[in-house]
XYZ file of C-alpha atoms in Angstrom:
525
model
C 0.000 0.000 0.000
C 1.222 3.455 -0.780
C 2.618 5.198 2.275
C 1.114 8.388 3.624
C 3.015 10.994 5.557
C 1.808 11.595 9.077
C 1.639 15.339 8.663
C -1.208 14.926 6.210
C -3.399 14.632 9.310
C -2.274 18.084 10.298
C -2.762 19.325 6.759
C -6.299 18.021 6.771
C -6.860 19.668 10.132
C -5.352 23.082 9.379
C -7.867 25.887 9.821
C -7.310 27.251 6.367
C -9.461 30.189 5.421
C -13.011 29.950 4.414
C -13.665 33.588 3.184
C -16.812 36.812 3.915
C -20.323 36.293 3.762
C -21.774 36.983 0.386
C -24.798 35.517 -1.282
C -26.691 35.993 -4.476
C -30.437 36.077 -4.888
C -30.200 33.855 -7.920
C -32.949 31.427 -6.943
C -34.226 30.865 -10.491
C -31.738 28.197 -11.512
C -32.234 26.537 -14.871
C -30.248 23.465 -15.859
C -28.491 24.036 -19.189
C -28.055 20.768 -21.087
C -26.012 22.430 -23.815
C -23.492 23.723 -21.293
C -23.342 20.362 -19.509
C -22.692 18.566 -22.799
C -19.575 20.678 -23.366
C -17.891 19.256 -20.260
C -15.953 16.031 -20.007
C -16.689 12.778 -18.192
C -18.919 12.998 -15.121
C -17.868 9.512 -14.055
C -21.403 8.181 -14.271
C -23.175 10.999 -12.453
C -26.385 12.039 -14.159
C -26.912 15.750 -14.694
C -28.816 17.622 -13.393
C -27.951 16.381 -9.915
C -31.462 17.076 -8.659
C -34.831 17.649 -10.293
C -35.859 19.997 -7.488
C -33.349 22.828 -8.076
C -32.343 22.554 -4.433
C -30.343 25.328 -2.765
C -26.988 24.127 -1.416
C -24.943 26.463 0.764
C -21.174 25.903 0.607
C -18.464 27.660 2.632
C -15.249 28.628 0.808
C -12.406 31.121 0.813
C -11.553 33.336 -2.125
C -10.292 36.818 -2.892
C -12.829 37.150 -5.694
C -14.858 40.261 -4.904
C -18.223 38.822 -5.972
C -17.726 35.076 -5.976
C -21.405 34.121 -5.984
C -21.758 35.924 -9.311
C -18.403 34.756 -10.677
C -18.204 32.917 -13.993
C -17.517 29.634 -12.185
C -20.410 29.948 -9.715
C -22.881 30.759 -12.511
C -21.719 27.854 -14.675
C -21.754 25.427 -11.734
C -25.451 26.201 -11.244
C -26.127 25.733 -14.951
C -24.472 22.320 -15.223
C -25.695 20.842 -11.923
C -29.186 22.329 -11.827
C -28.558 23.316 -8.203
C -28.826 26.767 -6.674
C -25.322 26.664 -5.177
C -24.771 29.619 -2.857
C -21.302 30.176 -1.408
C -20.775 31.379 2.129
C -17.521 33.333 1.847
C -15.620 34.057 5.081
C -12.370 36.032 5.620
C -9.304 34.020 6.545
C -8.665 36.150 9.618
C -11.988 35.182 11.193
C -12.296 31.567 10.101
C -11.829 30.004 13.539
C -14.272 32.395 15.158
C -16.800 31.888 12.385
C -16.607 28.108 12.630
C -17.092 28.243 16.381
C -20.112 30.515 15.962
C -21.634 28.254 13.312
C -21.132 25.185 15.482
C -22.501 26.851 18.612
C -25.534 28.264 16.796
C -26.092 25.081 14.764
C -25.825 27.165 11.590
C -23.498 25.006 9.512
C -23.598 25.373 5.727
C -24.642 22.280 3.776
C -21.007 21.796 2.724
C -18.076 22.956 4.861
C -15.462 23.566 2.209
C -12.379 23.861 4.393
C -11.247 24.899 7.818
C -12.852 22.123 9.862
C -10.383 19.989 11.782
C -10.917 16.255 11.182
C -11.083 15.488 14.902
C -13.605 18.279 15.463
C -15.627 16.996 12.505
C -15.655 13.489 13.967
C -16.816 14.878 17.315
C -19.643 16.698 15.527
C -20.437 13.492 13.646
C -20.794 11.652 16.936
C -23.451 14.221 17.825
C -25.246 13.620 14.533
C -24.271 16.930 12.895
C -22.103 15.581 10.032
C -23.218 12.998 7.458
C -21.056 9.914 6.774
C -19.716 9.327 3.274
C -20.157 5.575 3.767
C -23.954 5.855 3.691
C -23.944 7.419 0.208
C -21.201 5.482 -1.608
C -23.668 3.937 -4.058
C -24.541 7.373 -5.499
C -20.940 8.657 -5.561
C -19.277 6.936 -8.543
C -16.206 9.186 -8.618
C -15.449 8.844 -4.918
C -15.976 5.079 -5.214
C -13.642 4.820 -8.204
C -10.973 6.930 -6.467
C -10.996 5.507 -2.961
C -12.638 2.063 -3.065
C -11.929 0.609 -6.482
C -8.373 1.998 -6.377
C -6.863 -0.233 -3.704
C -3.850 2.045 -3.230
C -6.137 4.752 -1.887
C -8.607 2.853 0.272
C -6.321 3.273 3.294
C -8.269 6.461 4.090
C -11.113 4.304 5.415
C -8.697 3.015 8.057
C -6.775 6.185 8.792
C -9.630 8.685 8.941
C -12.571 6.642 10.142
C -14.385 8.204 13.105
C -13.614 6.407 16.371
C -17.228 6.322 17.547
C -18.644 4.267 14.662
C -15.808 3.490 12.221
C -17.393 5.491 9.406
C -15.688 8.019 7.137
C -17.012 11.580 7.346
C -14.548 13.538 5.229
C -15.120 13.713 1.470
C -11.557 13.776 0.174
C -10.168 14.737 -3.194
C -7.263 13.278 -5.105
C -4.758 14.240 -7.837
C -4.461 17.974 -7.337
C -0.743 18.596 -6.790
C 2.352 18.916 -8.919
C 4.859 16.082 -8.695
C 7.305 18.477 -7.052
C 7.000 22.091 -5.963
C 10.036 22.694 -3.720
C 13.630 21.573 -3.625
C 17.260 22.577 -4.026
C 18.003 25.256 -6.626
C 21.431 26.301 -7.954
C 23.118 28.924 -10.115
C 23.905 26.837 -13.166
C 25.555 29.806 -14.890
C 28.161 30.056 -12.121
C 28.713 26.294 -11.915
C 29.184 26.079 -15.684
C 31.501 29.093 -15.744
C 33.904 27.325 -13.379
C 33.333 23.757 -14.642
C 31.875 22.676 -11.299
C 29.573 19.665 -11.686
C 26.192 19.704 -9.992
C 26.413 17.641 -6.808
C 24.935 14.183 -6.252
C 25.355 13.817 -2.506
C 26.795 15.424 0.643
C 30.463 15.051 -0.330
C 30.134 16.576 -3.794
C 27.880 19.355 -2.453
C 30.550 20.207 0.105
C 33.234 20.195 -2.584
C 31.193 22.491 -4.820
C 30.490 24.964 -1.996
C 34.167 24.860 -0.953
C 35.320 25.676 -4.465
C 32.821 28.543 -4.777
C 33.957 30.018 -1.473
C 37.543 30.006 -2.741
C 36.487 31.710 -5.968
C 34.163 34.204 -4.232
C 35.525 34.807 -0.709
C 32.798 37.370 0.128
C 29.991 34.978 -0.785
C 27.832 32.663 1.297
C 27.558 29.831 -1.267
C 24.557 28.126 0.364
C 21.832 30.397 1.735
C 18.281 29.931 2.986
C 15.223 31.928 4.017
C 13.693 28.918 5.823
C 15.325 29.660 9.206
C 15.127 26.544 11.428
C 12.687 25.073 8.911
C 15.780 24.285 6.843
C 16.386 21.238 9.046
C 13.056 19.816 7.919
C 13.589 20.782 4.285
C 16.889 18.932 4.091
C 15.985 15.958 6.262
C 13.923 14.175 3.594
C 17.094 13.500 1.621
C 18.511 11.813 4.717
C 15.347 9.685 4.918
C 14.023 11.342 8.091
C 11.745 14.255 9.077
C 13.139 16.755 11.577
C 11.098 17.630 14.691
C 8.698 14.693 14.411
C 8.456 10.899 14.206
C 9.231 9.208 10.913
C 8.513 5.727 9.613
C 11.595 3.648 8.833
C 10.757 1.673 5.693
C 13.540 -0.841 6.276
C 12.690 -1.748 9.877
C 8.954 -1.131 9.750
C 9.251 0.956 12.919
C 8.571 4.562 13.909
C 11.518 6.528 15.277
C 11.605 10.021 16.714
C 13.859 11.892 14.305
C 15.504 14.278 16.741
C 17.064 11.432 18.739
C 17.950 9.314 15.702
C 21.641 8.918 14.862
C 20.893 9.761 11.210
C 19.713 13.166 12.399
C 23.007 13.647 14.239
C 24.828 12.852 10.985
C 22.836 15.549 9.210
C 23.437 18.112 11.957
C 27.160 17.360 11.957
C 27.188 17.933 8.206
C 25.311 21.248 8.476
C 27.663 22.251 11.299
C 30.622 21.643 9.020
C 29.116 23.847 6.307
C 28.382 26.553 8.865
C 31.815 26.511 10.502
C 33.550 26.826 7.142
C 31.220 29.688 6.140
C 29.800 27.683 3.252
C 26.346 28.005 4.803
C 25.018 31.512 5.299
C 25.875 32.557 8.894
C 22.456 34.301 8.985
C 20.483 31.231 7.876
C 18.470 31.088 11.110
C 17.361 34.718 10.942
C 17.512 35.709 7.267
C 14.438 37.535 5.957
C 12.947 36.825 2.553
C 14.026 40.252 1.296
C 17.655 39.723 2.328
C 17.636 36.217 0.922
C 16.224 37.449 -2.386
C 18.901 40.121 -2.566
C 21.678 37.582 -2.091
C 20.223 35.139 -4.612
C 19.807 37.797 -7.324
C 23.252 39.375 -7.062
C 26.073 38.235 -9.308
C 28.330 36.598 -6.744
C 26.740 36.414 -3.278
C 24.966 33.023 -3.147
C 24.736 30.028 -5.459
C 22.491 27.370 -3.880
C 19.273 27.445 -1.870
C 16.091 25.529 -1.073
C 12.794 26.971 -2.277
C 9.777 26.934 -4.576
C 10.384 26.156 -8.256
C 8.580 29.352 -9.232
C 11.761 31.183 -8.203
C 13.528 29.726 -11.252
C 11.803 32.247 -13.514
C 11.026 34.889 -10.893
C 14.663 35.447 -9.918
C 15.710 35.578 -13.566
C 13.324 38.513 -14.020
C 14.697 40.220 -10.914
C 18.378 39.703 -11.761
C 18.236 42.187 -14.621
C 21.892 43.179 -14.224
C 23.056 39.584 -14.841
C 22.280 38.624 -18.479
C 23.478 35.037 -18.048
C 21.630 34.431 -14.764
C 20.387 30.822 -14.831
C 18.800 29.356 -11.693
C 17.939 25.671 -12.055
C 16.527 22.709 -10.182
C 19.237 20.749 -8.363
C 19.727 17.374 -6.754
C 18.951 17.038 -3.040
C 21.928 17.304 -0.687
C 21.462 14.196 1.451
C 22.878 10.724 0.847
C 19.532 9.262 -0.225
C 19.066 11.917 -2.950
C 15.330 11.825 -2.322
C 12.479 14.328 -2.290
C 9.290 13.749 -0.293
C 6.605 11.968 -2.271
C 3.848 14.334 -3.330
C 0.724 14.069 -1.235
C -2.108 13.915 -3.774
C -4.841 13.550 -1.140
C -6.841 16.774 -1.010
C -8.200 17.598 2.457
C -11.747 16.693 3.346
C -14.924 18.666 2.849
C -17.742 17.851 5.275
C -21.460 17.584 4.640
C -24.039 18.638 7.210
C -26.436 15.876 8.197
C -29.715 17.214 6.867
C -32.295 16.324 4.218
C -30.011 17.727 1.498
C -26.999 15.549 2.423
C -27.314 13.240 -0.590
C -27.475 16.151 -3.022
C -24.513 17.822 -1.269
C -22.446 14.662 -1.627
C -23.409 14.370 -5.305
C -22.267 17.941 -5.833
C -18.891 17.104 -4.290
C -18.717 13.959 -6.407
C -19.260 16.068 -9.522
C -16.338 18.310 -8.506
C -14.202 15.153 -8.118
C -15.110 13.988 -11.635
C -13.179 14.797 -14.795
C -15.926 17.235 -15.765
C -15.742 18.934 -12.371
C -11.962 19.207 -12.463
C -12.225 20.744 -15.936
C -14.794 23.325 -14.819
C -12.821 24.219 -11.673
C -9.455 24.653 -13.365
C -10.087 25.394 -17.061
C -13.731 26.263 -17.542
C -15.522 25.224 -20.734
C -13.776 24.509 -24.020
C -14.488 27.173 -26.613
C -15.734 29.553 -23.951
C -12.755 30.035 -21.639
C -10.075 27.853 -23.247
C -8.968 25.798 -26.208
C -6.471 22.938 -26.279
C -3.141 23.819 -27.856
C -0.884 21.608 -29.939
C 0.974 20.671 -26.768
C -2.217 19.276 -25.281
C -2.430 22.041 -22.692
C -5.207 24.565 -22.105
C -4.831 27.961 -23.772
C -7.029 30.434 -21.930
C -8.794 32.694 -24.407
C -8.684 35.854 -22.294
C -4.870 35.971 -22.253
C -2.322 36.907 -24.894
C 0.545 34.821 -23.411
C 2.878 37.744 -23.997
C 4.858 39.577 -21.333
C 3.049 39.281 -18.021
C -0.285 38.395 -19.617
C 0.144 34.691 -18.884
C -2.527 32.946 -16.790
C -1.767 31.179 -13.541
C -4.065 29.789 -10.860
C -4.182 33.098 -8.956
C -5.158 35.129 -12.031
C -7.772 32.559 -13.011
C -9.202 32.587 -9.498
C -9.592 36.367 -9.602
C -11.001 36.492 -13.123
C -13.264 33.453 -13.234
C -13.518 32.057 -9.716
C -11.536 28.958 -10.731
C -9.060 27.208 -8.400
C -11.079 28.239 -5.341
C -10.014 26.755 -1.996
C -12.791 24.788 -0.443
C -14.236 23.912 -3.864
C -11.597 22.033 -5.827
C -10.968 18.351 -5.159
C -8.994 17.488 -8.282
C -7.057 19.472 -10.902
C -7.171 18.870 -14.631
C -3.558 18.230 -15.639
C -4.074 20.183 -18.844
C -4.674 23.335 -16.804
C -2.385 26.314 -16.198
C -1.197 24.855 -12.898
C 0.634 22.130 -14.824
C 1.948 24.364 -17.586
C 5.667 24.360 -16.807
C 8.562 26.338 -18.176
C 11.581 24.378 -19.358
C 13.265 24.925 -15.984
C 10.213 23.867 -13.995
C 9.815 20.778 -16.151
C 13.295 19.638 -15.137
C 12.079 19.531 -11.548
C 9.031 17.436 -12.496
C 11.170 14.995 -14.445
C 13.429 14.407 -11.451
C 10.492 12.808 -9.669
C 9.806 10.371 -12.503
C 12.598 8.187 -11.142
C 11.143 6.206 -8.198
C 14.560 6.076 -6.523
C 14.291 9.844 -6.049
C 11.090 9.553 -4.003
C 11.004 9.396 -0.208
C 7.701 7.528 0.346
C 4.982 9.129 2.412
C 4.533 7.566 5.807
C 1.478 5.575 6.876
C -1.185 7.328 8.947
C -1.875 5.177 12.011
C -4.991 5.779 14.079
C -4.626 6.892 17.694
C -7.000 6.536 20.587
C -8.270 9.705 22.264
C -5.856 9.219 25.175
C -2.952 8.532 22.821
C -3.685 11.649 20.794
C -3.790 13.809 23.920
C -0.439 12.402 25.001
C 1.060 12.935 21.527
C -0.087 16.549 21.450
C 1.342 17.178 24.903
C 4.717 15.523 24.280
C 5.348 16.784 20.744
C 4.629 20.356 21.784
C 7.450 20.194 24.329
C 9.792 18.246 22.059
C 9.255 20.599 19.139
C 10.320 23.643 21.147
C 13.264 21.887 22.751
C 14.323 20.220 19.497
C 14.455 23.474 17.556
C 16.494 25.107 20.300
C 18.910 22.163 20.403
C 19.421 22.060 16.619
C 20.158 25.785 16.468
C 22.626 25.654 19.361
C 24.293 22.529 17.991
C 25.100 24.405 14.782
C 25.907 27.836 16.187
C 27.824 27.064 19.378
C 30.881 25.080 20.348
C 28.701 22.775 22.442
C 28.591 20.010 19.868
C 29.734 16.457 19.192
C 29.026 13.258 21.151
C 28.780 14.875 24.573
C 26.221 17.454 23.477
C 24.304 14.856 21.474
C 24.086 12.353 24.331
C 22.929 15.078 26.704
C 20.225 16.051 24.234
C 19.015 12.470 23.770
C 18.732 12.073 27.521
C 16.768 15.322 27.775
C 14.506 14.401 24.845
C 13.737 11.012 26.340
C 12.897 12.754 29.588
C 10.429 14.892 27.636
C 8.804 11.783 26.164
C 10.644 10.885 22.939
C 10.737 7.167 23.759
C 7.084 7.275 24.813
C 6.170 8.855 21.468
C 7.918 6.035 19.619
C 6.050 3.454 21.688
C 2.675 5.095 21.043
C 3.325 5.259 17.307
C 4.545 1.694 17.042
C 1.592 0.364 19.037
C -0.771 2.272 16.754
C 1.100 0.955 13.712
C 0.557 -2.627 14.861
C -3.174 -2.026 15.192
C -3.207 -0.332 11.800
C -1.540 -3.289 10.094
C -3.990 -5.729 11.698
C -7.058 -3.951 10.287
C-alpha cells in the first residue's frame, strides 16, 4: 500500500481560510443541457444532480470580490441544476466563524475547508455531520478513487471516526504537482567554473568549498527557511526533523531528533556553517535579504525553495544577463524528495435532508468534468487545447506578463477556489511548466528519487492527547537544540548524548512506543 506521511493529518486539520459572507439572490436556476454537454466525463453521475433545483450552501475562501456571481459559480449552477450559494468568510476570522456556526447550529450544507478532522468526527458523533459511507452507491467518482483503487482505500482506516468506524470527510485526489520545492542552484556560475552539480553530501561540500575560494565574500549556500531548513533537508537523509518518521527498512517509527541519522545531518550542516559555506544568517535571514543575495552576481549560489523562483529570480536579476537558476539534486545521501501528497483535504457535509445532493455535488467536482470546470472552464468559452495538449485560456495573450496562472484565473473566473476544488485537470495552467520547472518534475519520474509518504496510524483519544502534549514540548526543545548545535561550540558526542537524555525525559521514547503500538493495530485492520 502506498505510504502516507503523518503530517497529512495536520494538513487536513489546518484551519485554512473559508472567506466573507456573500450571497446571491439567484434562486431561479435553470439546468443548461447544452453547457453540460460541453464538459468532459462525469464519471457516471447524471446531470442535473437534482430535479428539485435545491439550494446548497457551501463555505469557501476566495479573494474574488463577488464570488457568488463569478463565472464559475454561474456555470456550476447551470451544469448541476442546483442553486449553489457560497458562504464566503475572511481568513482572519475563520476560527471564530466556525465556532459561531457550530454553537448556533448554523453550519452550511457543505463545509469547504477549515474544519479539523477530529472536530468533525466529534460533531459526527453528535449527529451533525453525514457519513460518506452511507452514500457510496450514489458517488461513482469517490468510489472509483478511494474504493476501487486499492492504493487509496487506506483512508477508510486512517480517517474513520472512532465512535462508529465510518468516514465523514469527502476527500479529493490528484491535485498537486509532482514536485513544488527543492534545491536550486546557479547553473551559470557552476558552468563558468566547470563545477559539476552535486549528487550527494560530499560533492555538495566540494562544490560549496570551491565557490567560497572563488568568491571569498559569498555565502555559497543560503536559505530563508530559518530553522525550517532542518526539515527541508531531512527528507534526503530519509528522516523528518522535529517529528516521528517511519523507517521503511525496519517497519518501525523513530523520533527523528534522537535518531543517529539526524546527528549525521546536523554534523554535516555544522561543518558547512563553521567553514562559512552556509550563510551565517540562515536562522534569521528575511525573505528580502535572501532574495537580494540570490539575485546578485556573486553572493549566493544554492538554496532551497519553490520552483517558481527559477523564472522569478531571472526577471529580478536584470543586471546579470546570463543568470540561470535551475533545479538541483537534493543534498542528502539518499538523494530523495518527499513523495507528493495527492490527497486533497476533506470537505464535510451537514447531516440534513439535502446531504445526498450535497455529496453528489462534491462527487461532480471530483469527476473529470468537475476538475475541468474548476481549473479550465468550458472549451471554446474560456479555453482551447493547444498543440501541446495544454489549455490555452482565451482571455490571455501569453505575452509579457499576460500569462494565466491559478491566482489570475481565481480572480477572473472564480476557478481554483479553496474549499471547492478536489482534483485538478492536468491540462490546466497549474501544470503548464517552463523548461526549468519541467526539469524539476522529471526528477520525480525516477522512483529512486522519491522518499515515500509515511502511513497514517490511528490513535486513541488518550494517545492523541499524550502525543499533542509531548510533541509540543519536544518541538520547542528540538528546535532550540538544533540551532545551538550548529551555532555554538557545544557540539559532538557529549552534546548529542545530553540532548538524547533530555529528549527522552520529555517523552521521545514514549512517542515512539505510542506510534509503534498504533502501527501494529493499523496493520492488523
